[in-house]
Coordinates of C-alpha atoms in Angstrom, one line a residue:
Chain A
X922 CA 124.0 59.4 158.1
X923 CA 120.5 59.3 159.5
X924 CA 120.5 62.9 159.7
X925 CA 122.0 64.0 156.4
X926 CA 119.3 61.9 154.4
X927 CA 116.4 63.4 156.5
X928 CA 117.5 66.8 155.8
X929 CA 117.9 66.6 152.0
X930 CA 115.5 66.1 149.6
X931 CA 114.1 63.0 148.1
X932 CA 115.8 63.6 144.3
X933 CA 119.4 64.3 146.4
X934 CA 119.1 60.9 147.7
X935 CA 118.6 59.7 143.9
X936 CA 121.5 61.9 143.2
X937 CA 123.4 60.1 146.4
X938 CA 123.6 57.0 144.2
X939 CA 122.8 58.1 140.3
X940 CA 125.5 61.4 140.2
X941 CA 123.5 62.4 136.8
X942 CA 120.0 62.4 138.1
X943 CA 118.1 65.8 138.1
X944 CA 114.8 65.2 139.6
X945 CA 113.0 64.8 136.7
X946 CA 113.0 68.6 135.3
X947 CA 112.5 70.2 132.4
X948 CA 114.0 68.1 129.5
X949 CA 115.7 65.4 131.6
X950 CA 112.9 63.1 132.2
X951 CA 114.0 60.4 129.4
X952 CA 117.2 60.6 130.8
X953 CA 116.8 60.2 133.9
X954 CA 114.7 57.0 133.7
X955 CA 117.4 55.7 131.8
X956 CA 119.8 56.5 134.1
X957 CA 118.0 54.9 136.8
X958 CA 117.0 51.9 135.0
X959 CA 120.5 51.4 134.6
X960 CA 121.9 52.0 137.7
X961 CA 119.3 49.4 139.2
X962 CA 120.6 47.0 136.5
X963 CA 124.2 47.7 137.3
X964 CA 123.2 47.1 140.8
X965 CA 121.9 43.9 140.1
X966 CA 124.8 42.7 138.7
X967 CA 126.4 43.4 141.8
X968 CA 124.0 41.5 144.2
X969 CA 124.0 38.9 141.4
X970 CA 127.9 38.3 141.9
X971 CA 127.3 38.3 146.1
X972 CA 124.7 35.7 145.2
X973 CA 127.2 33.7 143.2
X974 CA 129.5 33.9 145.6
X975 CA 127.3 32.5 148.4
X976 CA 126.7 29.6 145.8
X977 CA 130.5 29.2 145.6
X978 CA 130.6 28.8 148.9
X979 CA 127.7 26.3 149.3
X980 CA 129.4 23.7 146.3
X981 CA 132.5 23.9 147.5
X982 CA 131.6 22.9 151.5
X983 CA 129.0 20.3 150.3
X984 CA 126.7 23.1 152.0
X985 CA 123.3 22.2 150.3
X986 CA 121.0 24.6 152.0
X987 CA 123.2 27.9 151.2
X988 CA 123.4 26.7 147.8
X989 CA 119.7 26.1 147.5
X990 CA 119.2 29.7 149.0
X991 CA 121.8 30.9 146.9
X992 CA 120.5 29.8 143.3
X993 CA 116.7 31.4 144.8
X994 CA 118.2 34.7 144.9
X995 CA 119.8 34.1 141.4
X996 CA 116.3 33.3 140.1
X997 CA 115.0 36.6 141.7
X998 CA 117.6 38.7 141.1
X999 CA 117.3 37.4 137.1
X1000 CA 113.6 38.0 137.1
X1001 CA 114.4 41.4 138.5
X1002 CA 116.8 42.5 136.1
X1003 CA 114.3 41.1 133.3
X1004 CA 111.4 43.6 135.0
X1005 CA 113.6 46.5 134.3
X1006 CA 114.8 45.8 131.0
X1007 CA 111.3 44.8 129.6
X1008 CA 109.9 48.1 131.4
X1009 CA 108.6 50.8 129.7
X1010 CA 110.6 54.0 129.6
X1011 CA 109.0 57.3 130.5
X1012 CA 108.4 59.3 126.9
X1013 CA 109.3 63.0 126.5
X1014 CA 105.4 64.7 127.2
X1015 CA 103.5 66.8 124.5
X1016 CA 102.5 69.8 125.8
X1017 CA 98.6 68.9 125.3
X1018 CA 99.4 66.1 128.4
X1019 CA 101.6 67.3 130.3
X1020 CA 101.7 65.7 134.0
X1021 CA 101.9 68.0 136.6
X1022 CA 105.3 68.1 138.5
X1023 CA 103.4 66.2 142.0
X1024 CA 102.9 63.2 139.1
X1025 CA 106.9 63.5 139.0
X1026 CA 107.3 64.1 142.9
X1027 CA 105.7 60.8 143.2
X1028 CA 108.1 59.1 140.6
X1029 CA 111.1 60.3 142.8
X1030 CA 110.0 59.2 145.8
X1031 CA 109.5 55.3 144.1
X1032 CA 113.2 55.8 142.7
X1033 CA 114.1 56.8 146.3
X1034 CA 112.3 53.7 147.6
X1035 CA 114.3 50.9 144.7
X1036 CA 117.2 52.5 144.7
X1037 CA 118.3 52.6 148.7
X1038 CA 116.2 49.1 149.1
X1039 CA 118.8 48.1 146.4
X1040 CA 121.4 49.6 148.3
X1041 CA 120.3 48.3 151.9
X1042 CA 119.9 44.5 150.1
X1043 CA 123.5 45.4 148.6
X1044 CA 125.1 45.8 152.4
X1045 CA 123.6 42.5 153.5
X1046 CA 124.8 40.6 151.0
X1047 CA 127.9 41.6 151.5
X1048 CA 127.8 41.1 155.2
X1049 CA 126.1 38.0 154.5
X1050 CA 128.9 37.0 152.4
X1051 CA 131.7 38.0 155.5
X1052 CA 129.7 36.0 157.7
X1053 CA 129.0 33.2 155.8
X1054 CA 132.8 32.9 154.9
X1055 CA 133.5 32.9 158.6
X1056 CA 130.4 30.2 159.7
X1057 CA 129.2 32.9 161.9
X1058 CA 126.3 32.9 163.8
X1059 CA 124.2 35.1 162.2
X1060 CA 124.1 33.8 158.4
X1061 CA 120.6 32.8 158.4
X1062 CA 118.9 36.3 159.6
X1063 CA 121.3 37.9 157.2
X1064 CA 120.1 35.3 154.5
X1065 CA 116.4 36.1 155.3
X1066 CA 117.2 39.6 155.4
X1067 CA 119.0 39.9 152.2
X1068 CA 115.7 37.6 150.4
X1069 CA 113.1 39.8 151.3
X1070 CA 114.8 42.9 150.4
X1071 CA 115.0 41.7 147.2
X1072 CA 111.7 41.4 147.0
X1073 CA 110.6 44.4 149.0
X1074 CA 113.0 46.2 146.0
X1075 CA 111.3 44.4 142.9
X1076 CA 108.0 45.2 144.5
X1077 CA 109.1 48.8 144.3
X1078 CA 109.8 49.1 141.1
X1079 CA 106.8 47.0 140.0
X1080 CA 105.2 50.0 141.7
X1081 CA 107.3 52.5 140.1
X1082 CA 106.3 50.4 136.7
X1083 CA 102.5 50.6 137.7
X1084 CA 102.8 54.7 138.4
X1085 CA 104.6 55.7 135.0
X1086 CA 102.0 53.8 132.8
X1087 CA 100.2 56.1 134.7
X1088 CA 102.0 59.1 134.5
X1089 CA 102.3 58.6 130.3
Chain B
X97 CA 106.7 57.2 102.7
X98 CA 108.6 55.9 105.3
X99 CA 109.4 52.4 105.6
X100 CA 110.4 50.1 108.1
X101 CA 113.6 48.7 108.5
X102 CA 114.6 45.2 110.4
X103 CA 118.0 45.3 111.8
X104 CA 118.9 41.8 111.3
X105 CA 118.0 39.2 108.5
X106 CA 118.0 36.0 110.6
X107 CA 116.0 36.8 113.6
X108 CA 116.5 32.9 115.1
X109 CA 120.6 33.5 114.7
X110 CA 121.7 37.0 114.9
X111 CA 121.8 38.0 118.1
X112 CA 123.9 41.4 118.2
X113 CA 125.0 43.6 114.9
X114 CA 127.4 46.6 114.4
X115 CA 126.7 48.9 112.0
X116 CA 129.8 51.4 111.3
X117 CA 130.0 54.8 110.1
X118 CA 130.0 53.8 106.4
X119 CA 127.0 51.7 106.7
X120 CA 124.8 54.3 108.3
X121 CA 125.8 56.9 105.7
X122 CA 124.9 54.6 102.8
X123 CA 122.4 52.3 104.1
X124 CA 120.6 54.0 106.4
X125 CA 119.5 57.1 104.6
X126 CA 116.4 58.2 103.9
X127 CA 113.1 57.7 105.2
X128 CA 113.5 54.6 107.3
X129 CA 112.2 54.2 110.7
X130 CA 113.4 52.3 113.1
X131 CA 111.9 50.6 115.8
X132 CA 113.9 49.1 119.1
X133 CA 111.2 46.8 120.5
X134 CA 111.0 45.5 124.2
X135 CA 114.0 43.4 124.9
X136 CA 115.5 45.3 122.1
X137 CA 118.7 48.1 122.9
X138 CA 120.2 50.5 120.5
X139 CA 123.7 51.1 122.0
X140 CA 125.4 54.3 120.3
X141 CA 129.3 54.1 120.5
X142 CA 131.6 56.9 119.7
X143 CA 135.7 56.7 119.5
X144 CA 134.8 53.4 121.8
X145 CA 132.9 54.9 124.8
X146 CA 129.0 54.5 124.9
X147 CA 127.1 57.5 124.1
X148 CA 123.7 56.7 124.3
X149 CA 121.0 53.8 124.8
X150 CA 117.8 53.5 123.7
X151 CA 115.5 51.1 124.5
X152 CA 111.8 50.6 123.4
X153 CA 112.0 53.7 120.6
X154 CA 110.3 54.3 117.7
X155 CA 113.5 56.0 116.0
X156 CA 111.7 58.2 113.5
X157 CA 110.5 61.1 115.4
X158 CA 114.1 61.4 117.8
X159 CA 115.3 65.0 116.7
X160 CA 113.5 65.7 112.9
X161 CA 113.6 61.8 111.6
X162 CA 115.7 58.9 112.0
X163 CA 118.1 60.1 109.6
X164 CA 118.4 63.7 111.2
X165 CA 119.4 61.8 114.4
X166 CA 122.1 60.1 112.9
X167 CA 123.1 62.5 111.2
X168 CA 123.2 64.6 114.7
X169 CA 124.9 61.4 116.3
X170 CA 127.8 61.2 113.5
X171 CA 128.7 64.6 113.8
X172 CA 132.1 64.7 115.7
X173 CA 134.3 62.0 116.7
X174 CA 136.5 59.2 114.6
X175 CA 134.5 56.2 115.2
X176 CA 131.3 56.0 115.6
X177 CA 129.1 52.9 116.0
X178 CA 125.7 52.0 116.2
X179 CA 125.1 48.5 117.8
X180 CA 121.8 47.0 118.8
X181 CA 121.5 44.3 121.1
X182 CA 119.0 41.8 121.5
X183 CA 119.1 41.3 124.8
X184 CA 115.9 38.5 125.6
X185 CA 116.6 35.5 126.8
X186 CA 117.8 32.8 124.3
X187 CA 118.5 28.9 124.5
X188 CA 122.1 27.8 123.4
X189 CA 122.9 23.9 123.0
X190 CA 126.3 22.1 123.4
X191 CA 127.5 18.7 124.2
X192 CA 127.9 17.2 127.9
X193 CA 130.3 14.5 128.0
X194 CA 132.3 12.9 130.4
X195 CA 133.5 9.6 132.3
X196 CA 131.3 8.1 135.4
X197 CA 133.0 7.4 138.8
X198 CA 132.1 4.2 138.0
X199 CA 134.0 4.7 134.3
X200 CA 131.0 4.4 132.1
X201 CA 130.7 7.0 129.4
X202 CA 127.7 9.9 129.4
X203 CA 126.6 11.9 127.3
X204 CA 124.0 13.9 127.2
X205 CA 122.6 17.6 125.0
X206 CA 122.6 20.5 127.6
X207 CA 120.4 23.7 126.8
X208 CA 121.6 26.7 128.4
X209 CA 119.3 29.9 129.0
X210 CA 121.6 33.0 128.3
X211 CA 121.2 36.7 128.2
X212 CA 123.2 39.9 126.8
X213 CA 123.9 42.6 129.3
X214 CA 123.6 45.8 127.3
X215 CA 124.6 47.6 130.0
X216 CA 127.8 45.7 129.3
X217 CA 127.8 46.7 125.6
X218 CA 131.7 47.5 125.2
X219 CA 132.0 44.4 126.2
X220 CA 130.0 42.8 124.0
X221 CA 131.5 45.1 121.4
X222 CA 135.0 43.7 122.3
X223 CA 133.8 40.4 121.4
X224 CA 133.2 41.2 118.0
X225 CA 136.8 42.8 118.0
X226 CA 137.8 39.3 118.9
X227 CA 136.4 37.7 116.1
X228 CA 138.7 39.1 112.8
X229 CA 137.6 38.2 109.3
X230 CA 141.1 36.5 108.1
X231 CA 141.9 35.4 104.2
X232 CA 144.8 33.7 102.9
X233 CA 146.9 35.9 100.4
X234 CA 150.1 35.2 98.5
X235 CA 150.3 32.9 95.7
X236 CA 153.8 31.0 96.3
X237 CA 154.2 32.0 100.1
X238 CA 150.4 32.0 101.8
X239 CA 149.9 34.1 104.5
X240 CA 146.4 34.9 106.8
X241 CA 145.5 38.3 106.4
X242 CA 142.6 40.4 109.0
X243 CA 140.6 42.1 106.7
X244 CA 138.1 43.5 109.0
X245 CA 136.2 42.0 112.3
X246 CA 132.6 40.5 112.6
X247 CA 130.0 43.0 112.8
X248 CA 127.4 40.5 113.8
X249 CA 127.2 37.9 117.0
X250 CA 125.5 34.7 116.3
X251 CA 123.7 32.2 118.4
X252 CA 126.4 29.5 116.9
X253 CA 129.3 31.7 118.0
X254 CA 128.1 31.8 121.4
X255 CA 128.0 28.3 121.5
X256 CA 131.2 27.7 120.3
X257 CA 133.0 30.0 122.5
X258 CA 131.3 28.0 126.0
X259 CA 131.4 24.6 124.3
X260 CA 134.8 23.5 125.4
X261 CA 135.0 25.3 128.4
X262 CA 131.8 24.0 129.9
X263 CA 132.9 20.2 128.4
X264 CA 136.3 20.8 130.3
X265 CA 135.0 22.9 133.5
X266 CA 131.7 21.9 134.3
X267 CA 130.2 18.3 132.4
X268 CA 133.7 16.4 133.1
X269 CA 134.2 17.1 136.3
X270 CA 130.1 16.8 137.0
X271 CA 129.8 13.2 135.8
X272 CA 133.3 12.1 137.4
X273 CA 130.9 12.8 140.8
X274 CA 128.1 10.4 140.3
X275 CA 127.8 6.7 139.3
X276 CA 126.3 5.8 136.7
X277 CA 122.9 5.0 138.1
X278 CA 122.8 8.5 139.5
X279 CA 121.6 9.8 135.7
X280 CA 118.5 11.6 136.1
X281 CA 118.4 12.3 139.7
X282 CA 117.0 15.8 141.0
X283 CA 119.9 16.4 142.9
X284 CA 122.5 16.1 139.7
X285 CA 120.1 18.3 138.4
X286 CA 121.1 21.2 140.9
X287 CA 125.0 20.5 141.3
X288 CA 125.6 20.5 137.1
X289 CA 123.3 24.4 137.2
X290 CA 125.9 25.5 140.3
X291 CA 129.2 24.2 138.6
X292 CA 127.7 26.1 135.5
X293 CA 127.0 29.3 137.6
X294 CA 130.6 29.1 139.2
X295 CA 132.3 27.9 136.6
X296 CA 131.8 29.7 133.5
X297 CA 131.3 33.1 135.6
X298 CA 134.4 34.2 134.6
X299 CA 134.2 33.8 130.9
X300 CA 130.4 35.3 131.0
X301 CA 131.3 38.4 132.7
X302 CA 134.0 39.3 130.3
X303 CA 131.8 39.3 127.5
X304 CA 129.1 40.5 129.3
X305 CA 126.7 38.1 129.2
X306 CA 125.0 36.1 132.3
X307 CA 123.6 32.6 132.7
X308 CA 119.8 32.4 133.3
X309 CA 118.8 28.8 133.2
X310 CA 121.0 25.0 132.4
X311 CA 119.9 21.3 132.2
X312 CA 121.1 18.6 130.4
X313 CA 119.2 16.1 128.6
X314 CA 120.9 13.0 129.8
X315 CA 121.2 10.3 127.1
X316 CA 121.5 6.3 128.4
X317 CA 124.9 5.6 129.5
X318 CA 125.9 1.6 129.1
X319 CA 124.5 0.9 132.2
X320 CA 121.2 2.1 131.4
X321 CA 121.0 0.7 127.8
X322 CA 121.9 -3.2 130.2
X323 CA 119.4 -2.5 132.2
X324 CA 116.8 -1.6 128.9
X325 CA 117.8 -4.9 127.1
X326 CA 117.8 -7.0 130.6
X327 CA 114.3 -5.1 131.4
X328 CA 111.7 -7.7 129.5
X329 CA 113.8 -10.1 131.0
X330 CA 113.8 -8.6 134.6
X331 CA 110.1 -7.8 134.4
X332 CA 109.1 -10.9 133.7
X333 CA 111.1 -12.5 136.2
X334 CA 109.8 -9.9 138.8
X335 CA 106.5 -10.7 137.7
X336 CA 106.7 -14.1 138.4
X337 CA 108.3 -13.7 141.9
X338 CA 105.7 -11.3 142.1
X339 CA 102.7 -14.3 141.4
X340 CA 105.0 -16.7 143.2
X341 CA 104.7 -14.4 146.5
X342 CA 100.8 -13.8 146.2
X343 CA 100.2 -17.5 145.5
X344 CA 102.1 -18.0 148.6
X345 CA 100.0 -15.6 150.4
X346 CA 96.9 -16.4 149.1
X347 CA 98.0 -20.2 149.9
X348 CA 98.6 -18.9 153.8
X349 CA 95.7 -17.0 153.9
X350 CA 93.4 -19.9 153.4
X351 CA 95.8 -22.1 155.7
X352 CA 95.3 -19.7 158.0
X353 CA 91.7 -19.0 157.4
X354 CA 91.1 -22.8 157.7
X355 CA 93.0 -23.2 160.9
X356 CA 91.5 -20.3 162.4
X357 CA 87.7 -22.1 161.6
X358 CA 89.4 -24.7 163.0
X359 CA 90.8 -23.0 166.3
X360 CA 87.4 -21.0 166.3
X361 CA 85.4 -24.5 166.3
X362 CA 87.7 -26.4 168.9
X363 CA 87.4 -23.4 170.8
X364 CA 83.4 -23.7 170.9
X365 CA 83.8 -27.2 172.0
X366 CA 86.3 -26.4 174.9
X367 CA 84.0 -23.7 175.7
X368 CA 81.0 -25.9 175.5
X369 CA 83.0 -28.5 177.7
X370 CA 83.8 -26.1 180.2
X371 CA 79.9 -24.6 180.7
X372 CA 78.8 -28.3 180.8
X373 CA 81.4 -29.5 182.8
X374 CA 80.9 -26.1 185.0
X375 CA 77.0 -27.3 185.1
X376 CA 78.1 -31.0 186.5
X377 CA 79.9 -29.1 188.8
X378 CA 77.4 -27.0 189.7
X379 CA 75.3 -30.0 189.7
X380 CA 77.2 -32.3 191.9
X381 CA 77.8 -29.2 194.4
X382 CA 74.1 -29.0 194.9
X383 CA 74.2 -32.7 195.4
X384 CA 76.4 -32.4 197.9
X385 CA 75.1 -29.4 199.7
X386 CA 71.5 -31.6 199.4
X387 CA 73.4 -34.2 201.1
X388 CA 75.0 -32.6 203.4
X389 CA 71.9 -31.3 204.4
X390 CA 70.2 -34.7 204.2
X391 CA 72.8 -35.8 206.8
X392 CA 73.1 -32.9 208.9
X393 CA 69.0 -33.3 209.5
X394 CA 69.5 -37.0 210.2
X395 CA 72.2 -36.4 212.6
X396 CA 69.6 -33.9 214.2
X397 CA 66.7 -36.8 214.2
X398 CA 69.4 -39.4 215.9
X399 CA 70.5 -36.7 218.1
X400 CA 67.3 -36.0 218.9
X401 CA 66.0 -39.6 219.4
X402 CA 68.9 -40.1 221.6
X403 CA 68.5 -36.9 223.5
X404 CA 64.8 -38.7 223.9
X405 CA 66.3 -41.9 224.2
X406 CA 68.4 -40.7 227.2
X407 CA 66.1 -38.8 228.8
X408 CA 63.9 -41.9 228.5
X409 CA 66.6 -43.6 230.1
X410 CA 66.7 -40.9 232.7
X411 CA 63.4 -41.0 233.3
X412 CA 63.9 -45.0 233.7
X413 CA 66.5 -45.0 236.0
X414 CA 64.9 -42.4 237.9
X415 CA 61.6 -44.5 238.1
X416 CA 64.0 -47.4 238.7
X417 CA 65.5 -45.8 242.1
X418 CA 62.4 -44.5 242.6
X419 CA 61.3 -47.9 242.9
X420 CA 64.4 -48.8 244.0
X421 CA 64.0 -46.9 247.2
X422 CA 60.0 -47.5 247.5
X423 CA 61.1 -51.3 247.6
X424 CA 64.1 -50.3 249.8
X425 CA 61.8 -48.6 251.9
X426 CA 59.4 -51.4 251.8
X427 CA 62.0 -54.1 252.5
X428 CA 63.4 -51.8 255.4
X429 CA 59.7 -51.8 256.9
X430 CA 59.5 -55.4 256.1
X431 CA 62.6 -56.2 257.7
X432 CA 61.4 -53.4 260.9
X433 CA 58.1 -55.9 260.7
X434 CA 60.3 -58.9 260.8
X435 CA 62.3 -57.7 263.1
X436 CA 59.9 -56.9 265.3
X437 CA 58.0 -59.5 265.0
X438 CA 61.2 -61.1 265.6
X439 CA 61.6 -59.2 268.6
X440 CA 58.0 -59.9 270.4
X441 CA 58.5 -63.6 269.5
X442 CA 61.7 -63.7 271.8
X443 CA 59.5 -61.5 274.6
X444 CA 57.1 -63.8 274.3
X445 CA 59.3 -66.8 274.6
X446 CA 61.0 -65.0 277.4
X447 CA 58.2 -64.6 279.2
X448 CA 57.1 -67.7 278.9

């Protein structure tokens, strides 16, 4: 797997994820935004329901901690979802500003970054999930694990934010 | 002149609208612009599969005009739809009631913090389908009639459609949990937002809308409204305790203050007893040392008279046998004399 993503390039690993994604070319800059945003939304809704889950879990064991821990990922996740939906969406450039294609290099490479942190988050939640469902040993790295790359992924995108106010 | 057009007439209420075919062809004609704030979604739907989205748009530049792009939109297909979605957070409100485990009745206003997906759009377009516009025809045998479906989704119809579910799934069984006294505790805080979460997932997923934020503004159950009425009652008895125990303290404090002076002061005197008794001690053991060694240098004096005494007595009887013997000697000669004198009387009788 390693190998395969090393050897492609950074708007195939979009691509990987978002099957309508084009790197940002020509007159599919709008749309690809778009189609990003919503895939991270999508996405979120996803870790949302592992994080509801967990919560599930936690109420019906009496389990007060992973409950706790569960509704503090629901409250990032939210906040998350509200950062995309409020974001602003790249405009189609007039050709007296036009960005040079590096500018949009740059905005691949921070979709790159949201959209496999989403993903990696995504796998530990659900392992999380298996392991907390079978009082494992190893729920409370997976719990720490899945938390921070929440954050690490809203922190890219805040990023991602930052760079196309930039870009515009 | 263009001029601006608001997509909803009750901003407060109206949370998602439809606008069909028909509507955009009359209403929506010429030079109106269009603009889908932040928080705001334009959600174009044709023959029931979602076209396009557009979110934060000025819609009067989008392919020659807002009208052009409509028109461009509309061409093709059966159906076509234009829905916006407001998809900000907004506050709902329904009733919490429910029965105490220890059978009181509470009530209480819970405000719940919703959102629209509009990523989830058809289905927040098929709960508009749900919601027909019925009328009664027939004049001798009535009958309900669907003469279209809602085109707008309302802050009220939201909270009809959780109302009952969340009194039935979440509040009943919540309150059945605690006692009465439990009412306002953090931790009922936590358990009635997780039952909400849980329980009313379902139902918020299949009409594609998620639950942000829930509390409930707990009114007084029986038990609180007793302990209200008994409070003046309560308080003043507690303050009274509460003056009875600090008289009784202040009233040991002075015992005890007075009892320590008095401790403190018998304590001086035993200690001033013992340091003058300790001196008479000290006192009479000089005495005693003074007299022991008064006696033990008049023992020495006797001795010592006696040792004089004796060797005067020595010195007596020696000059006594001394004497003794002179005398001795003197009565030996005396009797030698006598005797012979003795003696040259007989020779002298003899030779006679």
């Amino acid at each position: 797997m390693v190998e395969i993503i090393t050897g492609v390039t950074l708007a195939a690993r979009v691509i990987f994820f978002v099957s309508s994604y084009r790197g940002y070319k020509a007159e599919s800059k709008k749309e690809d935004d778009r189609a990003v945003r919503n895939w991270i939304m999508e996405s979120i809704n996803g870790l949302r329901n592992h994080a509801v889950n967990l919560m599930e879990i936690g109420y019906r064991n009496d389990d007060n901690n992973l409950e706790r821990e569960a509704k503090v990922m629901i409250d990032n996740l939210d906040l998350f979802k509200n950062e995309v939906n409020l974001a602003t969406t790249g405009e189609v450039q007039s050709i007296w500003n036009k960005k040079s294609s590096t500018d949009f290099e740059n905005l691949v490479d921070f979709d790159v970054k949201v959209v496999e942190e989403i993903d990696n988050v995504n796998k530990k939640m659900s392992e999380l999930v298996i392991e907390v469902t079978a009082n494992g040993d190893d729920k409370l790295r997976l719990l720490g694990e899945a938390k921070s790359g929440i954050t690490a992924a809203r922190n890219h995108f805040i990023q991602r934010m930052q760079f196309i106010k930039g870009v515009n | 002149m263009t001029k601006m057009e608001k997509w909803r007439e009750d901003p407060d209420e109206e949370l998602v609208k439809i606008f069909t075919r028909t509507e955009l062809s009359t209403f929506w004609t010429t030079n109106i612009d269009l603009i889908i704030g932040p928080g705001e979604t334009l959600v174009w739907i044709r023959d029931g599969k979602i076209e396009d989205v557009v979110t934060q748009s000025r819609l009067n530049n989008v392919a020659g005009g807002f009208r052009n792009w409509i028109a461009s939109k509309s061409s093709g297909g059966k159906e076509v739809k234009m829905m916006i979605i407001d998809n900000k957070p907004f506050e709902i409100v329904i009733g919490a009631d429910g029965y105490t485990k220890d059978e009181l009745e509470q009530s209480g206003i819970a405000k719940l913090t919703m959102r629209l997906n509009h990523e989830q759009a058809n289905r927040l377009a098929g709960v508009l389908k749900e919601k027909a516009i019925k009328i009664t025809k027939g004049f001798f045998r009535k009958r309900e009639v669907i003469t279209g479906y809602e085109t707008k989704l309302t802050r009220t119809d939201i909270e009809q459609m959780f109302a009952a579910e969340a009194r039935a799934k979440v509040f009943g069984p919540v309150i059945k949990n605690y006692e009465s006294t439990a009412f306002g505790n953090r931790e009922l805080v936590g358990k009635v937002e997780s039952a909400a979460q849980i329980e009313l997932r379902k139902t918020l997923e299949l009409w594609g809308m998620a639950l942000e934020t829930i509390y409930v503004d707990w009114n007084r159950n029986a038990y609180q409204d007793w302990k209200t009425e008994r409070a003046p009652n309560l308080w003043e008895e507690k303050a009274r305790r509460e003056w009875e125990v600090d008289e009784t303290v202040h009233t040991e404090e002075v015992t005890d203050i007075r009892s320590d002076a008095a401790r403190e002061r018998r304590k001086k005197d035993l200690e001033q007893d013992v340091s003058e008794l300790s001196d008479l001690m000290k006192m009479k053991e000089q005495i005693n040392q003074q007299k022991i060694a008064r006696k033990t240098a008049t023992s020495d004096g006797e001795l010592e008279i006696e040792k004089v005494k004796a060797q005067a007595q020595i010195e007596s009887s020696k000059h006594n046998l001394e004497s003794y013997k002179d005398a001795q000697a003197a009565e030996s000669e005396k009797m030698l004399r006598m005797m012979e004198i003795m003696q040259g009387k007989k020779k002298k009788e003899e030779e006679k």
